[in-house]
PDB file of C-alpha atoms in Angstrom:
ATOM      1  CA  UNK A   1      -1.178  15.704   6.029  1.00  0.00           C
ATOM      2  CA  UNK A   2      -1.266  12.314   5.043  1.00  0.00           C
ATOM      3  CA  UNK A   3      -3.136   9.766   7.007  1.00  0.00           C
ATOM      4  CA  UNK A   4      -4.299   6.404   6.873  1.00  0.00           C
ATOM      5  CA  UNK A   5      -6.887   4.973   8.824  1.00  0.00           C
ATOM      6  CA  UNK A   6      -9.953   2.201   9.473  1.00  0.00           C
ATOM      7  CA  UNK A   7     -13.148   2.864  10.312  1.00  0.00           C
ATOM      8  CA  UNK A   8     -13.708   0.208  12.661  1.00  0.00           C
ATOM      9  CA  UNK A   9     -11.077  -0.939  15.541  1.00  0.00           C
ATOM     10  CA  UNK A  10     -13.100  -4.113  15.872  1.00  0.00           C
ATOM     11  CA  UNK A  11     -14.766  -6.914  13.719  1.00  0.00           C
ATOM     12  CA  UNK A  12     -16.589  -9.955  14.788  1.00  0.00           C
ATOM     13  CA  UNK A  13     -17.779 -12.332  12.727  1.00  0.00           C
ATOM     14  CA  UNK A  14     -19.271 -16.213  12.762  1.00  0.00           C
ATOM     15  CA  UNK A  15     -17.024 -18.793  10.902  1.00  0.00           C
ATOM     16  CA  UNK A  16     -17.486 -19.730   7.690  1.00  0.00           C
ATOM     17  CA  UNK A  17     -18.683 -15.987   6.993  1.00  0.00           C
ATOM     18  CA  UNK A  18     -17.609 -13.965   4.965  1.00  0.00           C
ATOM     19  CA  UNK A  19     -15.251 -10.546   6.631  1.00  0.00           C
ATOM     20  CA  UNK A  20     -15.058  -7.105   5.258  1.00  0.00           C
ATOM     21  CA  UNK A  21     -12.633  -4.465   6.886  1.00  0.00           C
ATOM     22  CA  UNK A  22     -12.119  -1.315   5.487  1.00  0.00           C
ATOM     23  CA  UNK A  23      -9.931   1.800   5.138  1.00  0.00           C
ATOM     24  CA  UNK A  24     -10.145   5.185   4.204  1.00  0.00           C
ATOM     25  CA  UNK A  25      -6.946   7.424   2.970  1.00  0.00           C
ATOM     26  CA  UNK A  26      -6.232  11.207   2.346  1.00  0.00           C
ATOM     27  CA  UNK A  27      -3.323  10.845  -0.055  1.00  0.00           C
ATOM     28  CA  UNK A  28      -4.604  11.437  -4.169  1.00  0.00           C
ATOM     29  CA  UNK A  29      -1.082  10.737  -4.953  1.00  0.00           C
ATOM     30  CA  UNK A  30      -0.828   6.969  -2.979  1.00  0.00           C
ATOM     31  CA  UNK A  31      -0.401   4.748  -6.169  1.00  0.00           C
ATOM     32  CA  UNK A  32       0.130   1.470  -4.101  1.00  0.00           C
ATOM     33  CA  UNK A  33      -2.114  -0.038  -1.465  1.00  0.00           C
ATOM     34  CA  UNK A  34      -1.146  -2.849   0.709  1.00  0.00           C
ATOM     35  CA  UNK A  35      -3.083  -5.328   3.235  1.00  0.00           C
ATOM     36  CA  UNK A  36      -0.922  -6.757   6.166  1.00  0.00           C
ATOM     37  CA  UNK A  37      -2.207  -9.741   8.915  1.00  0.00           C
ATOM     38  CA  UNK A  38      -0.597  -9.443  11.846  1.00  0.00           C
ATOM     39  CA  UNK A  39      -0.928 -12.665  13.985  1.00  0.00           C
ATOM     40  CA  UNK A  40      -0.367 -12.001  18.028  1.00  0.00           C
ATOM     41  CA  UNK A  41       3.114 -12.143  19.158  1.00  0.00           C
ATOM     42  CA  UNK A  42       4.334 -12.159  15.134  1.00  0.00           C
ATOM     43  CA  UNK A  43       5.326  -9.463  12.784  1.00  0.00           C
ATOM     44  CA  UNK A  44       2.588  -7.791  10.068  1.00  0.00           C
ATOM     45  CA  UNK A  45       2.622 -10.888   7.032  1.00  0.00           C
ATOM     46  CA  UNK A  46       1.922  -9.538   3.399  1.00  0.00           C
ATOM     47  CA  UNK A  47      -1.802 -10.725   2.259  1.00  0.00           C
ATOM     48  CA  UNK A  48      -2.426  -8.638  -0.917  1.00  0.00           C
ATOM     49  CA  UNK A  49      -1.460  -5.611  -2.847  1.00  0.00           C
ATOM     50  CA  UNK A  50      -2.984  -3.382  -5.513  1.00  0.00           C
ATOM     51  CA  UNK A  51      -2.254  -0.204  -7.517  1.00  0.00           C
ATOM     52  CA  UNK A  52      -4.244   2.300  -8.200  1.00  0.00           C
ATOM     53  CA  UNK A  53      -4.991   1.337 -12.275  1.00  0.00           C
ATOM     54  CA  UNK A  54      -6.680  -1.281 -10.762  1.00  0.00           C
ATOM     55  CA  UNK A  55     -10.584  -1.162  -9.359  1.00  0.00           C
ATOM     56  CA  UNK A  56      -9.881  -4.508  -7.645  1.00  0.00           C
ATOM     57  CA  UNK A  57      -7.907  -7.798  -7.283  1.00  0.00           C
ATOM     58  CA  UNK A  58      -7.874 -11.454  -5.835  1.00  0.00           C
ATOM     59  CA  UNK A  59      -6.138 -13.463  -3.625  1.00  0.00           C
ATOM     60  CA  UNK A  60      -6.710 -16.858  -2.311  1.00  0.00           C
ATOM     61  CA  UNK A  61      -9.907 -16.512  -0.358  1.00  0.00           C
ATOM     62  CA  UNK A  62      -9.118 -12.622  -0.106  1.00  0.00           C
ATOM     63  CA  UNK A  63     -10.184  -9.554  -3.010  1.00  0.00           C
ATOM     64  CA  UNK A  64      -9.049  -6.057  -2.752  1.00  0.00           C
ATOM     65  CA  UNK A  65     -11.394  -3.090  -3.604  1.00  0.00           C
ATOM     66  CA  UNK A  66      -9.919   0.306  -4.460  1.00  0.00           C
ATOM     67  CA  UNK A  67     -12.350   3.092  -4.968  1.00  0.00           C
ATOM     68  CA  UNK A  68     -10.158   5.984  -5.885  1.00  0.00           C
ATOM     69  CA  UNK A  69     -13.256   8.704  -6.089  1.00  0.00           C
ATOM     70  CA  UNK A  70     -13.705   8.619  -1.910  1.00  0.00           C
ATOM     71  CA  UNK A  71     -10.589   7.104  -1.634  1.00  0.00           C
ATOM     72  CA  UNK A  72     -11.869   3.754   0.084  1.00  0.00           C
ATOM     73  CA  UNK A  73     -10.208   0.697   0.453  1.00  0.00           C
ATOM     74  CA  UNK A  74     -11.414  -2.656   1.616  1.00  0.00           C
ATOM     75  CA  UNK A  75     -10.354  -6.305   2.308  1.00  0.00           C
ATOM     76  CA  UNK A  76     -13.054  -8.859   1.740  1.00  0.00           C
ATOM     77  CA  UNK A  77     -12.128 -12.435   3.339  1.00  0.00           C
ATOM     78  CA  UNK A  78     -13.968 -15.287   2.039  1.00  0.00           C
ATOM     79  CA  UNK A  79     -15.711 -18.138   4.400  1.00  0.00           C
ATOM     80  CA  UNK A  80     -13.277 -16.633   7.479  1.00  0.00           C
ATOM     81  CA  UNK A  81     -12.058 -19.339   9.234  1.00  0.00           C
ATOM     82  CA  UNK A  82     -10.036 -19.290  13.040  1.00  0.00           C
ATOM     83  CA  UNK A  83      -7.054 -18.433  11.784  1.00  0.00           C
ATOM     84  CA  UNK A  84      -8.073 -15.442  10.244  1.00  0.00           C
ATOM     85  CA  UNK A  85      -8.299 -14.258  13.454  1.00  0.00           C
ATOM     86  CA  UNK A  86      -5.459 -11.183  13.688  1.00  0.00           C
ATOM     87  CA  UNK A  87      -5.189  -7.157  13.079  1.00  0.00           C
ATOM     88  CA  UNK A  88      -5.023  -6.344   9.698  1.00  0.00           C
ATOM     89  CA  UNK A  89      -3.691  -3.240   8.616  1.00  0.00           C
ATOM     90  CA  UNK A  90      -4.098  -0.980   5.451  1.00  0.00           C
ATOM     91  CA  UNK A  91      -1.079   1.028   3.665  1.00  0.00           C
ATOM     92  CA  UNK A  92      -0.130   3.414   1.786  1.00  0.00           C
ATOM     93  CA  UNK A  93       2.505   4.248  -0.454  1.00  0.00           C
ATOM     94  CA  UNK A  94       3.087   7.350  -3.154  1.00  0.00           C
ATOM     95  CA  UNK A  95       5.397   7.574  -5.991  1.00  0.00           C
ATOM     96  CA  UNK A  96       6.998  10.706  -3.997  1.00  0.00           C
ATOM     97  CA  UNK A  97       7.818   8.950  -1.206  1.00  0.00           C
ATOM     98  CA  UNK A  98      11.148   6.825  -1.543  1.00  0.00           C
ATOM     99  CA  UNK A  99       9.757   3.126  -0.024  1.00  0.00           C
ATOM    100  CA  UNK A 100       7.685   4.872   2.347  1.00  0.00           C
ATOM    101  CA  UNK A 101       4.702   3.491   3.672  1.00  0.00           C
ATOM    102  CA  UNK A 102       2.188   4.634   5.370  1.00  0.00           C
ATOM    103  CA  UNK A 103       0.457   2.207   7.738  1.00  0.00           C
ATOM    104  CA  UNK A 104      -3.074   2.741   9.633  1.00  0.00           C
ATOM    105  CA  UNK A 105      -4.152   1.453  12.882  1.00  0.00           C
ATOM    106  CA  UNK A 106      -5.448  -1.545  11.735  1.00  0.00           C
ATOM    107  CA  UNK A 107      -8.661  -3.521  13.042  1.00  0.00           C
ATOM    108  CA  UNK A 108      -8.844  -6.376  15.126  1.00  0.00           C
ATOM    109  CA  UNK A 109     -10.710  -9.128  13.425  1.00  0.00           C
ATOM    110  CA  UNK A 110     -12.572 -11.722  15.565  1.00  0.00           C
ATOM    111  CA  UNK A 111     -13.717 -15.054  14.619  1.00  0.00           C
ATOM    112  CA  UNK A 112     -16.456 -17.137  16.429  1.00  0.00           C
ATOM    113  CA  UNK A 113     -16.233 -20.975  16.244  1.00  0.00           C
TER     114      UNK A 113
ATOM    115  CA  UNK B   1      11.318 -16.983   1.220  1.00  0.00           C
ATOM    116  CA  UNK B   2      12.714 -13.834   3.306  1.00  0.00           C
ATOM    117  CA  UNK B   3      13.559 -14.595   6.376  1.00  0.00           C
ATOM    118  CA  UNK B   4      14.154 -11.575   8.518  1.00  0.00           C
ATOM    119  CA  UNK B   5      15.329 -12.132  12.304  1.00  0.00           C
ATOM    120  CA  UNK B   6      15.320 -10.296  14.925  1.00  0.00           C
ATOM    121  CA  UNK B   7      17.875 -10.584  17.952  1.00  0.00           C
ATOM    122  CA  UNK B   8      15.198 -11.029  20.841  1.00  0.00           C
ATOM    123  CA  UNK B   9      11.894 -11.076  21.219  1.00  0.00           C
ATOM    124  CA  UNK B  10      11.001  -9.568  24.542  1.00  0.00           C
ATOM    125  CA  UNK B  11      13.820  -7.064  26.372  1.00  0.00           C
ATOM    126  CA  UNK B  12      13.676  -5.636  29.847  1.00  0.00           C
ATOM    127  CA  UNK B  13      15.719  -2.455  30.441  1.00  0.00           C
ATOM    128  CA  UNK B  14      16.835   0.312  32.952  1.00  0.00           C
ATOM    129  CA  UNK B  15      15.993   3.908  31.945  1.00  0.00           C
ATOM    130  CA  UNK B  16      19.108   5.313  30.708  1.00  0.00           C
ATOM    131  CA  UNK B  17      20.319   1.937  29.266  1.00  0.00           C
ATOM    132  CA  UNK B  18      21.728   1.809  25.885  1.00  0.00           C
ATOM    133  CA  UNK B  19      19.656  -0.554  23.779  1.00  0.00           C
ATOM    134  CA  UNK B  20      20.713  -2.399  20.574  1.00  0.00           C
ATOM    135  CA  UNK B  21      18.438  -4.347  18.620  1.00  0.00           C
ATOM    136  CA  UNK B  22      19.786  -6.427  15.422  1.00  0.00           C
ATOM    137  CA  UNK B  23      17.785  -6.904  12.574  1.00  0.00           C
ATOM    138  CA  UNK B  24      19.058  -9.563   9.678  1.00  0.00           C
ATOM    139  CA  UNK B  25      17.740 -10.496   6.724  1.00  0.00           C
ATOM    140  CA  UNK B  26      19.112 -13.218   4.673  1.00  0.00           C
ATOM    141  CA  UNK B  27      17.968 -12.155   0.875  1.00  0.00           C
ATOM    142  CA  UNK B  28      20.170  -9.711  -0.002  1.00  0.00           C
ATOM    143  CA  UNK B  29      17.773  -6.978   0.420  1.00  0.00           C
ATOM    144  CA  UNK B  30      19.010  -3.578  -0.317  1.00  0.00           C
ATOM    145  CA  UNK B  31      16.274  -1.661   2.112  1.00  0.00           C
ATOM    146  CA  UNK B  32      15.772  -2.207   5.764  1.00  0.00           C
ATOM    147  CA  UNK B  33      13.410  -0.416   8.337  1.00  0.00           C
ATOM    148  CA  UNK B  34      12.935   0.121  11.619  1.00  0.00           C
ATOM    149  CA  UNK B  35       9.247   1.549  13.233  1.00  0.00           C
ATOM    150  CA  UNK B  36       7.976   0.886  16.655  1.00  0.00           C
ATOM    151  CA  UNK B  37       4.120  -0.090  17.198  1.00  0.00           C
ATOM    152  CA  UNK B  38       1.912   1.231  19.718  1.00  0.00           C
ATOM    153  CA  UNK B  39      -1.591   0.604  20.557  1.00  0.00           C
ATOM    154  CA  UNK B  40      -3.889   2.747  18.896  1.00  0.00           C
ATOM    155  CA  UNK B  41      -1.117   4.697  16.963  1.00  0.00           C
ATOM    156  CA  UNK B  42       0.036   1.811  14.114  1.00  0.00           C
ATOM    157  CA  UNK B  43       3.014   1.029  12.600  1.00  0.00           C
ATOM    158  CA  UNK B  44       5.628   4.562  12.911  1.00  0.00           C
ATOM    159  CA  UNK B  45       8.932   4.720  10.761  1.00  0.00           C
ATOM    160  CA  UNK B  46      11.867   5.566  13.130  1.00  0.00           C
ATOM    161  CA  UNK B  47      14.965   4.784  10.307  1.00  0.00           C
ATOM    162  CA  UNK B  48      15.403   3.390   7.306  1.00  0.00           C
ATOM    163  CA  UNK B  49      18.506   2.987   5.110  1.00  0.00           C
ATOM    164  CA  UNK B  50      18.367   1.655   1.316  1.00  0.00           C
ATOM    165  CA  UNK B  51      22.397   1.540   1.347  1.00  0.00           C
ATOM    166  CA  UNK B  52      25.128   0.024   3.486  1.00  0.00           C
ATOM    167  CA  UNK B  53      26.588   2.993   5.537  1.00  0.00           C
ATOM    168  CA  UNK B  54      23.235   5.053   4.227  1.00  0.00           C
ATOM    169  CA  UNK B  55      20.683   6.074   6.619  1.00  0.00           C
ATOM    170  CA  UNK B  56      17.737   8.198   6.889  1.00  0.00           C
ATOM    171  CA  UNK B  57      15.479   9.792   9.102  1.00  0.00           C
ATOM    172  CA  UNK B  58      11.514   8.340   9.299  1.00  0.00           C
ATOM    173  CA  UNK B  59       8.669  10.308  11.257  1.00  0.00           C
ATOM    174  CA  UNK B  60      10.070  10.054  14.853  1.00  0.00           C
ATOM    175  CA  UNK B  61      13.932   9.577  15.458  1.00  0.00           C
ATOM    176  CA  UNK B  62      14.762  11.433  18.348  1.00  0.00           C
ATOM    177  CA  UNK B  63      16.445   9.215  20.642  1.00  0.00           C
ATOM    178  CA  UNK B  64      16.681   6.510  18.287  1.00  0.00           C
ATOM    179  CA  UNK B  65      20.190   6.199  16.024  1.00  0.00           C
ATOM    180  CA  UNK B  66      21.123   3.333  13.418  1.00  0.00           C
ATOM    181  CA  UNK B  67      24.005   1.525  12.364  1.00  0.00           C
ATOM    182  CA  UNK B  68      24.540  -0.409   8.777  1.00  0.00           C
ATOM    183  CA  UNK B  69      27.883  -1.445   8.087  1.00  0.00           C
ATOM    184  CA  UNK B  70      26.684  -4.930   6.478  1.00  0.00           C
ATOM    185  CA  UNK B  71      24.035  -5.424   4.022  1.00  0.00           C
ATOM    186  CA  UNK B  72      22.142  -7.788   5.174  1.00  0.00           C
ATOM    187  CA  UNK B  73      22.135  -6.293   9.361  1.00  0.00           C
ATOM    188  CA  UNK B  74      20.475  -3.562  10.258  1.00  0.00           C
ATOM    189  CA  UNK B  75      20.529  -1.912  14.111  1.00  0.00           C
ATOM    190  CA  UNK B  76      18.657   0.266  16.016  1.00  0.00           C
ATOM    191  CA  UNK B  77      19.963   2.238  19.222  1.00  0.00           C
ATOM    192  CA  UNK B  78      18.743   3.735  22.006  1.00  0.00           C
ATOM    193  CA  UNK B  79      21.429   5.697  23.533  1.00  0.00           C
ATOM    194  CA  UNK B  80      19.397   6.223  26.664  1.00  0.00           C
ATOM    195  CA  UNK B  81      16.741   4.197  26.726  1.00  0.00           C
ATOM    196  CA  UNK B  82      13.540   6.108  28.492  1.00  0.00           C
ATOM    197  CA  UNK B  83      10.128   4.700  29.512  1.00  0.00           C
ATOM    198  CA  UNK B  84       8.276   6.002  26.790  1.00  0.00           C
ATOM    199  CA  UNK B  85      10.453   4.322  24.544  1.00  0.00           C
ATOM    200  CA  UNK B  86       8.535   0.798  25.914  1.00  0.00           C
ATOM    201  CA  UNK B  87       6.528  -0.444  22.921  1.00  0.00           C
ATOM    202  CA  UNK B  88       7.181  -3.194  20.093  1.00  0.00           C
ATOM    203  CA  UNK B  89       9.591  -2.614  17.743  1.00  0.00           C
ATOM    204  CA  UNK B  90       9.450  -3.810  13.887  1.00  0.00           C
ATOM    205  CA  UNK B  91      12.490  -4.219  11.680  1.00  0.00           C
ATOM    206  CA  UNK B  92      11.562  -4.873   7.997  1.00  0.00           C
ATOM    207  CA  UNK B  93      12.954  -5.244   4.063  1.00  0.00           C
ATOM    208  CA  UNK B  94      12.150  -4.791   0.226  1.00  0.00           C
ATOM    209  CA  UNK B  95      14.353  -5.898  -2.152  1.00  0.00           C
ATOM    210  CA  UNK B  96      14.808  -2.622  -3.984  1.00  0.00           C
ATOM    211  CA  UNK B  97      13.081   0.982  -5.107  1.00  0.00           C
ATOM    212  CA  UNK B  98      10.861  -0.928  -7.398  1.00  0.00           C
ATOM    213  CA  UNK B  99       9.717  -3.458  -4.845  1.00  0.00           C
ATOM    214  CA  UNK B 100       7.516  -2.554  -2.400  1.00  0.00           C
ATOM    215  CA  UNK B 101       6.363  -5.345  -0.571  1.00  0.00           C
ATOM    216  CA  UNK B 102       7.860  -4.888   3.200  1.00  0.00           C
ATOM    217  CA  UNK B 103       8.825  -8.248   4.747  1.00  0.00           C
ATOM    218  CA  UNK B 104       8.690  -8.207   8.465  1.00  0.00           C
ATOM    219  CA  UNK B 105      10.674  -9.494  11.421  1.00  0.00           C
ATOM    220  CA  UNK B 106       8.528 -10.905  14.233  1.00  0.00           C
ATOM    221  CA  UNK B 107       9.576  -8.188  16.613  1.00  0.00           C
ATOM    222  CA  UNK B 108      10.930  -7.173  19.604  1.00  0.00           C
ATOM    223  CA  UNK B 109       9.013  -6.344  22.959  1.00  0.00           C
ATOM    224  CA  UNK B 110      11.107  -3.935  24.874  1.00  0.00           C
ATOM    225  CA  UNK B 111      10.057  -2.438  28.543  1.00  0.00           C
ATOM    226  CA  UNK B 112      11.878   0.104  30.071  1.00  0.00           C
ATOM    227  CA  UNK B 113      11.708  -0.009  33.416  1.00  0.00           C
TER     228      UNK B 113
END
């Protein structure tokens, strides 16, 4: 069935680093792909989107790589600061499937002052 | 910006309760959703409706039902509200079929005692 998921629950990383979480999905047919921060106590805030004609995209401080051969996905952050601290999650979404969105797990990311 | 509310933030309940929660967005959205999070199992689709008086099912209904007789509100009952219906629950928007970005209310925390 379909799935979405992250290969790590967890990230760390120093400030001023730069943060790469990643995602793996099952779907061939997904066409849209969709990175969400979710702050604690908020809901999940929109960062970046990208469809699958494209290899990758950028964002303010953030870029989006699709690989659609192992069906990869990953969020690079740029010189992560505090408030990058949050989950992030990875979605899905296929033509088939009437605004229907598949979400993964996410992954906690961790900042160290 | 899309402003989506959400009628509380954190609810305390009796098993066997019924439960509303009010979503309302203030864009003229024509889709709304509702999922619940849980730790460890993401972001789950309970309802969503792309219509006023429309509804459909998501991945896990059962003793959840929905209500949209305005455009712009969107509500979720729990006719008898049981503890493993405790968790964090999401309402959230896109403009239309073509528009897929999902705007999200900051949630509500409900325990069922």
């Amino acid at each position: 069935g379909e799935s979405v998921g992250l290969h790590l629950p967890t990230l760390s990383v120093q400030e001023g680093d730069n943060s790469i979480i990643n995602c793996a999905y099952s779907n061939s047919a997904s066409d849209y792909f969709i990175w969400y921060k979710q702050e604690s106590g908020k809901g999940p805030q929109f960062i970046i989107d990208i469809r699958s004609n494209m290899d990758k995209r950028q964002g303010q401080r953030v870029t989006v790589l699709l690989n659609k051969t192992v069906k990869h996905l990953s969020l690079q952050i740029a010189a992560t600061q505090p408030g990058d601290s949050a989950v992030y999650f990875c979605a899905e979404k296929s033509k088939t499937s009437y605004d229907k969105v598949i979400f993964g797990p996410g992954t906690s990311l961790s900042v160290i002052p | 910006d899309v402003k989506v509310t959400q009628s509380s933030r954190y609810l305390v309940k009796r098993t066997g309760e019924k439960v509303f929660l009010e979503c309302v967005q203030d864009m003229d959205h024509e889709n709304m959703f509702w999922y619940r999070q849980d730790p460890g199992l993401g972001l789950r689709l309970i309802y969503f409706s792309y219509d006023v008086k429309m509804k459909e099912k998501g991945d896990i209904p059962e003793g959840y039902s929905v209500s949209r007789e305005k455009k712009e509100r969107f509500s979720l009952i729990l006719e008898s509200a049981s503890t493993n219906q405790t968790s964090m629950y999401l309402c959230a928007t896109t403009q239309g079929q073509r528009q897929e970005t999902q705007y999200f209310g900051p949630g509500t925390r409900l325990l069922v005692l």
